[in-house]
CSV table of C-alpha atoms and ligand atoms in Angstrom, one decimal:
chain,number,residue,atom,x,y,z
A,1,MET,CA,0.7,-4.2,19.3
A,2,ALA,CA,4.0,-6.2,19.2
A,3,ASP,CA,3.9,-6.2,15.4
A,4,ALA,CA,3.6,-2.5,15.1
A,5,ARG,CA,6.6,-2.0,17.4
A,6,THR,CA,8.7,-4.5,15.5
A,7,ARG,CA,7.8,-2.7,12.3
A,8,ASN,CA,8.6,0.6,13.9
A,9,ARG,CA,12.0,-0.6,15.1
A,10,TYR,CA,12.8,-2.0,11.7
A,11,PHE,CA,12.3,1.4,10.1
A,12,ASP,CA,14.0,3.2,13.0
A,13,ASP,CA,17.1,1.0,12.6
A,14,LEU,CA,17.1,1.9,8.9
A,15,ALA,CA,16.8,5.6,9.6
A,16,SER,CA,19.7,5.5,12.0
A,17,THR,CA,22.0,3.5,9.7
A,18,PRO,CA,24.8,5.9,8.5
A,19,ASP,CA,25.0,6.2,4.7
A,20,LEU,CA,22.1,3.9,4.1
A,21,ALA,CA,21.3,3.6,0.4
A,22,TRP,CA,17.5,3.9,0.5
A,23,MET,CA,16.5,1.8,-2.5
A,24,GLY,CA,13.4,0.1,-1.2
A,25,GLN,CA,10.5,2.6,-1.0
A,26,ASN,CA,10.7,4.4,-4.4
A,27,THR,CA,11.6,7.6,-2.6
A,28,ASN,CA,13.7,10.2,-4.4
A,29,HIS,CA,17.1,11.0,-3.1
A,30,VAL,CA,18.4,13.3,-5.8
A,31,PRO,CA,19.5,16.4,-3.9
A,32,ALA,CA,16.6,18.9,-3.8
A,33,HIS,CA,16.2,21.7,-6.2
A,34,PRO,CA,17.5,24.9,-4.5
A,35,ALA,CA,14.2,26.7,-5.1
A,36,VAL,CA,12.5,23.9,-3.0
A,37,THR,CA,14.9,24.1,-0.2
A,38,GLU,CA,14.7,27.9,-0.2
A,39,ALA,CA,10.9,27.9,0.0
A,40,MET,CA,11.1,25.7,3.0
A,41,ILE,CA,13.7,27.8,4.7
A,42,ARG,CA,11.7,31.0,4.0
A,43,SER,CA,8.6,29.4,5.5
A,44,ILE,CA,10.5,28.2,8.6
A,45,GLU,CA,12.1,31.6,9.1
A,46,ALA,CA,8.8,33.4,8.8
A,47,GLY,CA,7.4,31.1,11.5
A,48,GLU,CA,4.5,30.0,9.2
A,49,PHE,CA,4.4,26.7,11.0
A,50,ASN,CA,2.9,28.4,14.0
A,51,ALA,CA,-0.5,28.5,12.2
A,52,TYR,CA,-2.6,25.7,10.6
A,53,ALA,CA,-2.9,25.6,6.8
A,54,PRO,CA,-6.3,25.9,5.2
A,55,PRO,CA,-8.0,22.5,5.6
A,56,MET,CA,-8.1,21.7,1.8
A,57,GLY,CA,-4.7,23.2,1.1
A,58,PHE,CA,-3.4,26.6,0.1
A,59,GLU,CA,-5.6,27.8,-2.9
A,60,ALA,CA,-2.5,28.5,-4.9
A,61,LEU,CA,-1.3,24.9,-4.5
A,62,ARG,CA,-4.8,23.5,-5.2
A,63,SER,CA,-4.9,25.3,-8.5
A,64,ALA,CA,-1.2,24.5,-9.4
A,65,ILE,CA,-2.0,20.8,-8.9
A,66,VAL,CA,-4.9,20.9,-11.3
A,67,ASP,CA,-2.9,22.9,-13.9
A,68,ASP,CA,-0.1,20.4,-13.6
A,69,LEU,CA,-2.4,17.4,-14.1
A,70,GLY,CA,-4.0,19.1,-17.1
A,71,THR,CA,-7.6,18.6,-15.9
A,72,PRO,CA,-9.5,22.0,-16.0
A,73,GLY,CA,-12.9,21.8,-14.3
A,74,ALA,CA,-11.5,19.4,-11.6
A,75,GLU,CA,-10.5,20.5,-8.1
A,76,ALA,CA,-7.7,19.4,-5.9
A,77,LEU,CA,-7.7,18.5,-2.2
A,78,VAL,CA,-4.3,18.5,-0.5
A,79,THR,CA,-3.6,15.7,2.0
A,80,GLU,CA,-0.9,14.5,4.3
A,81,GLY,CA,0.6,12.2,1.6
A,82,GLY,CA,-1.2,10.3,-1.1
A,83,VAL,CA,-1.8,7.6,1.4
A,84,ASN,CA,-4.3,9.8,3.3
A,85,ALA,CA,-6.0,10.8,0.1
A,86,LEU,CA,-6.6,7.1,-0.5
A,87,ALA,CA,-7.7,6.5,3.1
A,88,MET,CA,-10.2,9.3,2.9
A,89,ILE,CA,-11.7,7.9,-0.3
A,90,CYS,CA,-12.0,4.4,1.1
A,91,LYS,CA,-13.6,5.8,4.3
A,92,ALA,CA,-16.1,7.6,2.1
A,93,ARG,CA,-17.1,4.7,-0.1
A,94,ALA,CA,-16.1,1.3,1.3
A,95,ARG,CA,-18.6,-0.5,3.6
A,96,PRO,CA,-19.9,-4.0,4.3
A,97,GLY,CA,-21.5,-5.6,1.3
A,98,THR,CA,-19.2,-3.7,-1.2
A,99,THR,CA,-16.0,-4.6,-3.0
A,100,LEU,CA,-12.8,-2.9,-3.8
A,101,VAL,CA,-11.4,-4.4,-7.0
A,102,THR,CA,-7.7,-4.0,-7.8
A,103,THR,CA,-4.8,-5.9,-9.3
A,104,ASP,CA,-2.3,-8.3,-7.8
A,105,PRO,CA,0.3,-6.9,-7.3
A,106,THR,CA,-1.1,-3.5,-6.2
A,107,TRP,CA,-0.3,-1.0,-3.5
A,108,LYS,CA,-1.6,-2.8,-0.4
A,109,TRP,CA,-2.7,0.0,1.9
A,110,PRO,CA,-5.9,1.0,0.2
A,111,CYS,CA,-6.9,-2.7,0.4
A,112,MET,CA,-6.4,-2.5,4.2
A,113,PHE,CA,-8.4,0.7,4.4
A,114,ALA,CA,-11.3,-0.9,2.5
A,115,GLU,CA,-11.2,-4.0,4.6
A,116,GLN,CA,-11.2,-1.9,7.8
A,117,ALA,CA,-14.4,-0.3,6.5
A,118,GLY,CA,-15.9,-3.8,6.0
A,119,ALA,CA,-15.5,-4.1,2.2
A,120,GLU,CA,-14.3,-7.2,0.4
A,121,VAL,CA,-11.1,-6.9,-1.6
A,122,ILE,CA,-10.9,-8.6,-4.9
A,123,GLN,CA,-7.4,-8.8,-6.6
A,124,ILE,CA,-7.0,-9.7,-10.2
A,125,PRO,CA,-3.6,-11.4,-10.9
A,126,ILE,CA,-1.5,-9.5,-13.5
A,127,TYR,CA,2.0,-10.9,-13.0
A,128,ASP,CA,1.8,-12.5,-16.4
A,129,PRO,CA,3.9,-11.9,-19.5
A,130,ALA,CA,0.9,-13.1,-21.7
A,131,THR,CA,-0.9,-9.8,-20.8
A,132,ALA,CA,2.4,-7.8,-20.6
A,133,TYR,CA,1.9,-7.7,-16.8
A,134,LYS,CA,-1.2,-5.5,-17.2
A,135,LEU,CA,-4.8,-5.6,-16.2
A,136,THR,CA,-7.0,-6.2,-19.2
A,137,PRO,CA,-10.5,-4.7,-19.6
A,138,GLU,CA,-11.9,-8.3,-20.0
A,139,ALA,CA,-10.4,-9.4,-16.6
A,140,LEU,CA,-11.7,-6.2,-14.9
A,141,LYS,CA,-15.2,-6.7,-16.4
A,142,SER,CA,-15.5,-10.2,-15.0
A,143,ALA,CA,-14.4,-9.1,-11.5
A,144,VAL,CA,-16.9,-6.3,-11.0
A,145,ASP,CA,-20.6,-6.4,-10.3
A,146,GLU,CA,-23.1,-4.1,-8.7
A,147,ARG,CA,-21.4,-4.6,-5.3
A,148,CYS,CA,-18.3,-2.9,-6.6
A,149,ALA,CA,-17.8,0.4,-4.8
A,150,ILE,CA,-14.2,1.1,-5.8
A,151,ILE,CA,-11.9,0.1,-8.7
A,152,TYR,CA,-8.3,0.9,-7.7
A,153,ILE,CA,-5.8,1.1,-10.5
A,154,VAL,CA,-2.1,2.0,-9.8
A,155,ASP,CA,-0.6,3.4,-12.9
A,156,PRO,CA,2.3,3.2,-13.4
A,157,ASN,CA,1.9,0.0,-11.3
A,158,ASN,CA,4.0,-0.2,-8.2
A,159,PRO,CA,5.9,-2.7,-8.1
A,160,LEU,CA,5.7,-3.8,-11.8
A,161,GLY,CA,6.4,-0.5,-13.6
A,162,ILE,CA,3.9,-1.0,-16.4
A,163,ARG,CA,1.6,1.8,-17.5
A,164,TYR,CA,-1.7,1.9,-19.3
A,165,GLU,CA,-2.6,3.4,-22.7
A,166,ARG,CA,-5.3,6.0,-23.0
A,167,ARG,CA,-7.7,3.4,-24.6
A,168,GLU,CA,-7.2,1.1,-21.6
A,169,ILE,CA,-7.9,3.9,-19.1
A,170,GLU,CA,-11.0,4.7,-21.2
A,171,ALA,CA,-12.1,1.1,-21.0
A,172,PHE,CA,-11.6,0.9,-17.2
A,173,ALA,CA,-13.6,4.1,-16.7
A,174,GLU,CA,-16.4,2.7,-18.9
A,175,ILE,CA,-16.5,-0.5,-16.8
A,176,ALA,CA,-16.6,1.5,-13.6
A,177,ARG,CA,-19.4,3.6,-14.9
A,178,SER,CA,-21.4,0.5,-16.0
A,179,VAL,CA,-21.5,-0.8,-12.4
A,180,GLY,CA,-21.7,2.6,-10.6
A,181,ALA,CA,-18.2,2.2,-9.1
A,182,LEU,CA,-15.8,4.9,-8.3
A,183,LEU,CA,-12.5,4.6,-10.3
A,184,ILE,CA,-9.4,5.6,-8.3
A,185,HIS,CA,-6.5,6.3,-10.6
A,186,ASP,CA,-3.4,6.2,-8.4
A,187,CYS,CA,-1.0,8.4,-10.4
A,188,THR,CA,1.8,8.5,-7.8
A,189,TYR,CA,4.5,7.6,-10.4
A,190,ARG,CA,3.1,9.3,-13.5
A,191,ASP,CA,6.0,11.7,-13.7
A,192,PHE,CA,8.4,8.8,-14.4
A,193,ALA,CA,6.3,7.4,-17.2
A,194,ASP,CA,6.7,7.9,-21.0
A,195,GLY,CA,3.2,9.0,-21.8
A,196,HIS,CA,0.5,8.9,-19.2
A,197,THR,CA,-3.3,9.7,-19.3
A,198,PRO,CA,-4.9,10.7,-16.0
A,199,VAL,CA,-8.4,9.2,-16.0
A,200,LEU,CA,-9.9,12.7,-15.5
A,201,GLN,CA,-8.8,13.6,-19.0
A,202,VAL,CA,-11.0,10.9,-20.5
A,203,ALA,CA,-13.8,10.5,-17.9
A,204,PRO,CA,-14.1,13.6,-15.7
A,205,GLU,CA,-17.1,12.2,-13.7
A,206,GLY,CA,-17.2,9.4,-11.2
A,207,THR,CA,-13.4,9.2,-11.1
A,208,VAL,CA,-10.6,10.4,-8.9
A,209,VAL,CA,-6.9,10.8,-9.3
A,210,SER,CA,-4.6,10.4,-6.3
A,211,LEU,CA,-1.2,12.1,-6.3
A,212,SER,CA,2.0,12.3,-4.2
A,213,PHE,CA,4.9,14.7,-3.8
A,214,SER,CA,7.0,11.9,-2.2
A,215,LYS,CA,8.4,10.4,-5.4
A,216,TRP,CA,8.9,12.9,-8.2
A,217,LEU,CA,9.7,15.8,-5.8
A,218,GLY,CA,11.4,13.8,-3.0
A,219,LEU,CA,9.2,15.0,-0.2
A,220,ALA,CA,8.4,11.6,1.4
A,221,GLY,CA,9.3,12.7,4.9
A,222,LEU,CA,7.2,15.8,4.7
A,223,ARG,CA,4.0,13.9,4.0
A,224,ILE,CA,2.2,15.7,1.2
A,225,GLY,CA,0.0,14.5,-1.6
A,226,GLY,CA,-3.5,15.0,-2.8
A,227,LEU,CA,-6.5,14.0,-4.8
A,228,VAL,CA,-8.1,15.6,-7.8
A,229,ALA,CA,-11.8,15.1,-8.8
A,230,GLU,CA,-14.9,16.9,-9.9
A,231,PRO,CA,-16.1,19.4,-7.2
A,232,LYS,CA,-19.1,17.1,-6.2
A,233,LEU,CA,-16.7,14.3,-5.2
A,234,ILE,CA,-14.3,16.7,-3.5
A,235,ASP,CA,-17.2,17.8,-1.3
A,236,GLU,CA,-18.1,14.1,-0.5
A,237,PHE,CA,-14.5,13.1,0.3
A,238,SER,CA,-13.6,16.2,2.3
A,239,ALA,CA,-16.6,15.4,4.5
A,240,ALA,CA,-14.9,12.0,5.3
A,241,SER,CA,-11.5,13.7,6.1
A,242,THR,CA,-9.8,13.2,9.4
A,243,SER,CA,-7.2,15.8,8.5
A,244,VAL,CA,-9.5,18.6,9.4
A,245,LEU,CA,-6.6,20.9,10.3
A,246,GLY,CA,-4.9,20.7,7.0
A,247,ALA,CA,-1.5,19.4,5.8
A,248,SER,CA,2.0,20.8,6.7
A,249,VAL,CA,2.5,24.4,5.8
A,250,ILE,CA,6.2,23.9,5.1
A,251,ALA,CA,5.5,20.9,2.9
A,252,GLN,CA,3.0,22.9,0.9
A,253,ARG,CA,5.5,25.7,0.3
A,254,ALA,CA,8.0,23.1,-1.0
A,255,ALA,CA,5.3,21.5,-3.2
A,256,MET,CA,4.5,24.9,-4.8
A,257,ALA,CA,8.1,25.7,-5.4
A,258,GLY,CA,8.6,22.2,-6.9
A,259,LEU,CA,5.7,22.6,-9.3
A,260,ALA,CA,7.1,25.9,-10.5
A,261,VAL,CA,10.4,24.2,-11.5
A,262,LYS,CA,9.0,20.9,-12.5
A,263,PRO,CA,10.1,20.6,-16.1
A,264,GLU,CA,13.7,21.4,-15.3
A,265,TRP,CA,13.8,19.3,-12.2
A,266,MET,CA,12.2,16.2,-13.8
A,267,THR,CA,14.6,16.4,-16.8
A,268,GLN,CA,17.4,16.1,-14.3
A,269,VAL,CA,15.8,13.4,-12.1
A,270,ARG,CA,14.8,11.2,-15.1
A,271,LYS,CA,18.3,11.4,-16.6
A,272,ILE,CA,19.8,10.1,-13.3
A,273,ASP,CA,17.0,7.5,-13.0
A,274,ARG,CA,17.6,6.2,-16.5
A,275,VAL,CA,21.4,5.8,-16.0
A,276,ASN,CA,20.7,3.9,-12.8
A,277,LYS,CA,18.1,1.7,-14.4
A,278,ASP,CA,20.5,0.8,-17.3
A,279,MET,CA,23.2,-0.1,-14.8
A,280,ILE,CA,21.0,-2.2,-12.6
A,281,VAL,CA,19.4,-4.1,-15.5
A,282,LYS,CA,22.9,-5.0,-16.7
A,283,ALA,CA,24.1,-6.1,-13.2
A,284,ALA,CA,20.9,-8.2,-12.6
A,285,GLU,CA,21.2,-9.9,-16.0
A,286,ALA,CA,24.9,-10.6,-15.4
A,287,ALA,CA,23.9,-12.3,-12.1
A,288,GLY,CA,21.4,-14.4,-14.1
A,289,MET,CA,18.4,-12.5,-12.7
A,290,PRO,CA,15.8,-11.4,-15.2
A,291,VAL,CA,14.2,-7.9,-15.2
A,292,PRO,CA,10.7,-8.8,-16.6
A,293,VAL,CA,9.4,-5.2,-17.1
A,294,ASN,CA,12.0,-3.1,-18.9
A,295,PRO,CA,11.6,-0.2,-19.5
A,296,SER,CA,9.9,0.4,-16.2
A,297,HIS,CA,7.6,3.5,-16.1
A,298,GLY,CA,8.2,3.9,-12.4
A,299,ASN,CA,11.4,5.0,-10.5
A,300,PHE,CA,12.0,1.3,-9.7
A,301,LEU,CA,12.7,-2.1,-11.2
A,302,ILE,CA,11.7,-5.6,-10.2
A,303,ILE,CA,14.4,-8.3,-10.4
A,304,GLU,CA,13.4,-11.9,-10.5
A,305,THR,CA,15.1,-14.2,-8.0
A,306,ALA,CA,14.0,-17.8,-9.0
A,307,SER,CA,17.4,-18.6,-10.7
A,308,THR,CA,19.3,-17.9,-7.4
A,309,GLY,CA,17.3,-20.5,-5.4
A,310,VAL,CA,17.1,-18.2,-2.4
A,311,ALA,CA,14.1,-16.3,-1.0
A,312,PRO,CA,13.8,-12.6,-1.9
A,313,GLU,CA,13.7,-11.9,1.9
A,314,ALA,CA,17.2,-13.4,2.4
A,315,ILE,CA,18.6,-11.2,-0.4
A,316,VAL,CA,16.9,-8.1,1.1
A,317,GLU,CA,18.4,-9.0,4.5
A,318,ALA,CA,21.9,-9.6,3.1
A,319,ALA,CA,21.7,-6.2,1.4
A,320,ARG,CA,20.5,-4.5,4.5
A,321,ARG,CA,23.5,-5.8,6.4
A,322,GLU,CA,25.7,-3.9,3.9
A,323,GLY,CA,23.7,-0.7,4.3
A,324,VAL,CA,21.5,-1.1,1.2
A,325,MET,CA,17.7,-1.1,1.6
A,326,ILE,CA,15.7,-2.9,-1.1
A,327,ARG,CA,12.3,-4.5,-1.0
A,328,GLN,CA,11.0,-8.1,-1.0
A,329,GLY,CA,8.2,-8.9,-3.3
A,330,ARG,CA,6.0,-10.1,-0.5
A,331,TYR,CA,5.6,-6.5,0.7
A,332,HIS,CA,3.3,-6.1,-2.3
A,333,THR,CA,1.9,-9.5,-3.0
A,334,ALA,CA,1.4,-12.9,-1.2
A,335,ARG,CA,0.7,-14.7,-4.5
A,336,PHE,CA,3.8,-13.5,-6.5
A,337,GLY,CA,6.0,-12.2,-3.7
A,338,ASP,CA,8.4,-15.2,-3.7
A,339,ARG,CA,9.5,-14.2,-7.3
A,340,PHE,CA,11.2,-10.9,-7.0
A,341,ILE,CA,13.0,-8.1,-5.2
A,342,LYS,CA,12.3,-4.4,-6.0
A,343,VAL,CA,15.0,-1.7,-6.3
A,344,SER,CA,14.4,2.0,-6.4
A,345,THR,CA,16.3,4.0,-9.1
A,346,SER,CA,15.8,7.8,-8.3
A,347,VAL,CA,18.9,7.8,-6.2
A,348,PRO,CA,22.5,9.1,-6.4
A,349,THR,CA,24.4,7.1,-9.0
A,350,GLU,CA,26.9,6.0,-6.3
A,351,TRP,CA,24.1,4.1,-4.5
A,352,ALA,CA,23.1,2.3,-7.7
A,353,GLU,CA,26.8,1.4,-8.2
A,354,ARG,CA,26.9,0.1,-4.7
A,355,PHE,CA,23.9,-2.1,-5.3
A,356,CYS,CA,25.3,-3.4,-8.6
A,357,GLU,CA,28.6,-4.2,-7.1
A,358,GLY,CA,27.0,-5.9,-4.1
A,359,LEU,CA,24.3,-7.9,-5.8
A,360,PRO,CA,26.2,-11.1,-6.5
A,361,ARG,CA,27.5,-11.0,-2.9
A,362,TYR,CA,24.0,-10.4,-1.4
A,363,VAL,CA,22.9,-13.6,-3.2
A,364,GLU,CA,25.9,-15.6,-1.8
A,365,THR,CA,25.3,-14.2,1.7
A,366,ALA,CA,21.6,-15.0,1.4
A,367,ARG,CA,22.4,-18.7,0.8
A,368,GLY,CA,23.8,-18.9,4.3
A,369,LEU,CA,21.0,-17.1,6.0
A,370,ASN,CA,18.7,-19.5,7.9
A,371,ASP,CA,17.0,-17.0,10.1
A,372,VAL,CA,15.8,-13.9,8.3
A,373,PRO,CA,14.2,-11.4,10.7
A,374,ALA,CA,10.8,-9.9,9.9
A,375,LEU,CA,10.9,-7.4,7.0
A,376,PHE,CA,8.2,-4.8,6.2
B,1,PLP,C1,1.1,3.4,-5.5
B,1,PLP,C2,1.3,4.3,-4.3
B,1,PLP,N1,0.4,5.1,-4.0
B,1,PLP,C3,0.5,6.0,-3.0
B,1,PLP,C4,1.7,6.1,-2.3
B,1,PLP,C5,1.7,7.0,-1.1
B,1,PLP,O1,2.6,8.0,-1.2
B,1,PLP,P1,2.7,9.2,-0.1
B,1,PLP,O2,1.7,8.9,1.0
B,1,PLP,O3,4.1,9.2,0.3
B,1,PLP,O4,2.3,10.4,-0.9
B,1,PLP,C6,2.7,5.2,-2.6
B,1,PLP,C7,4.0,5.2,-1.8
B,1,PLP,O5,4.8,4.3,-1.9
B,1,PLP,C8,2.6,4.3,-3.7
B,1,PLP,O6,3.5,3.5,-4.0
C-alpha cells in the first residue's frame, strides 16, 4: 500500500536523521540505567536470544509486573509492546454489532483494531475546559448500551495529560459492569502521574490493565509491554494471541532489571521530565501559545496553536527541518487536531532547550510553508 510505504519512509528518515531530538512519540531518552544495559548485554552474551521465550512471558517477569501494579490475585501476560496487548483484547472481544467506547482524543490504534473486527467505535469528546479535559461518568453512561463490548480509557490520557481520581475509575468500572462491557484501563503513562489508581485495585473482575515498558523504562524499540487481569480473562485473551512464540528475551531481561531499580530510576526520570516541562511551558507561553493541561500527568505536553494562525502540521514540519520531532494534534484526533501540537518531555534537557529556543522560529517558518508533506 502506497500509504504504508510513505509512512515507513517518514519514520525511516527520522531514524536516520543525525542528532534528531525525538520529542513526538512520548518515548524516553534519558540514558538507560546501567543495570538495564547490563542485563541486556548479559542476555546477548549468553546467547539467550537463540531460544524462544515462554509464550506468556518469563514467570519472574509476570509476577514482578503484578507486584509493581499492586494487584495481588491478578495475572500478567507479557506482549510485544502495549499495542499488542490492546490488539489481542480487541481481537477477543470486538465483533460486528458491538461497540468500543472511548474518548476523543484517545490513543487511536485500539479503535482501528476494533473496527477491523467489525465493531463500531464511539468517541466521547473531552477537549473541554468545562470538564477539566476529562471524561465524566455521565457522558460515559449516555454513550454505552448493551451493544458495548469494550470501554477503553487511557489514563493518563495521551495526548491531554489528564488523569482520573479513584472515584472516577470506580464510576467507570460500575458503568462497564452495568452493561456487561470489558473496561480496558490503558495505564501506559501511569508512572509519570501524581497519584494513580489502576482499575484492578477497585474492580478486579471484568477489567483489564494494559501496560508498556516503552515510556517509563525507555524500551520502545525493544517492543515490550503487557496486560494484567483476573486469570479467567488472561485465559480468554491468550487464546486470541497471535504472539504464540512469546516476546523478545532480551527485552524481558531489560524489563526485569528495570522493575528492580524502578524507584531510583523514576525519581531521576521524573526530575528531568519536570525541569523540561517547566521550561517548555514558559517558552510556549512566551510565544503566546497556551498549555491547557498543566501539570500534565504524562511525559508530554500539548501546546495550543490557534494564536499563531498556522496549522499544527506546518509547525511540526518546520521543527522537523531543524531536527526536532514533535507531533501534530491530528495524529490523535480529527475533531480537535487543528488546535495543538504535542511535545514529549522525558528527554535530555538539551533537547528541551533546543525546542524552546526554536519554537518562535518554527512558527515563523511555518507561515511560509504552503506544501506540508504527509505526517504520521
Ligand atoms: C496510550 C498508549 N497506549 C499504548 C501505547 C503502546 O505502547 P507500546 O506498544 O510501545 O508498549 C502507547 C504508545 O504510544 C500509548 O500512547
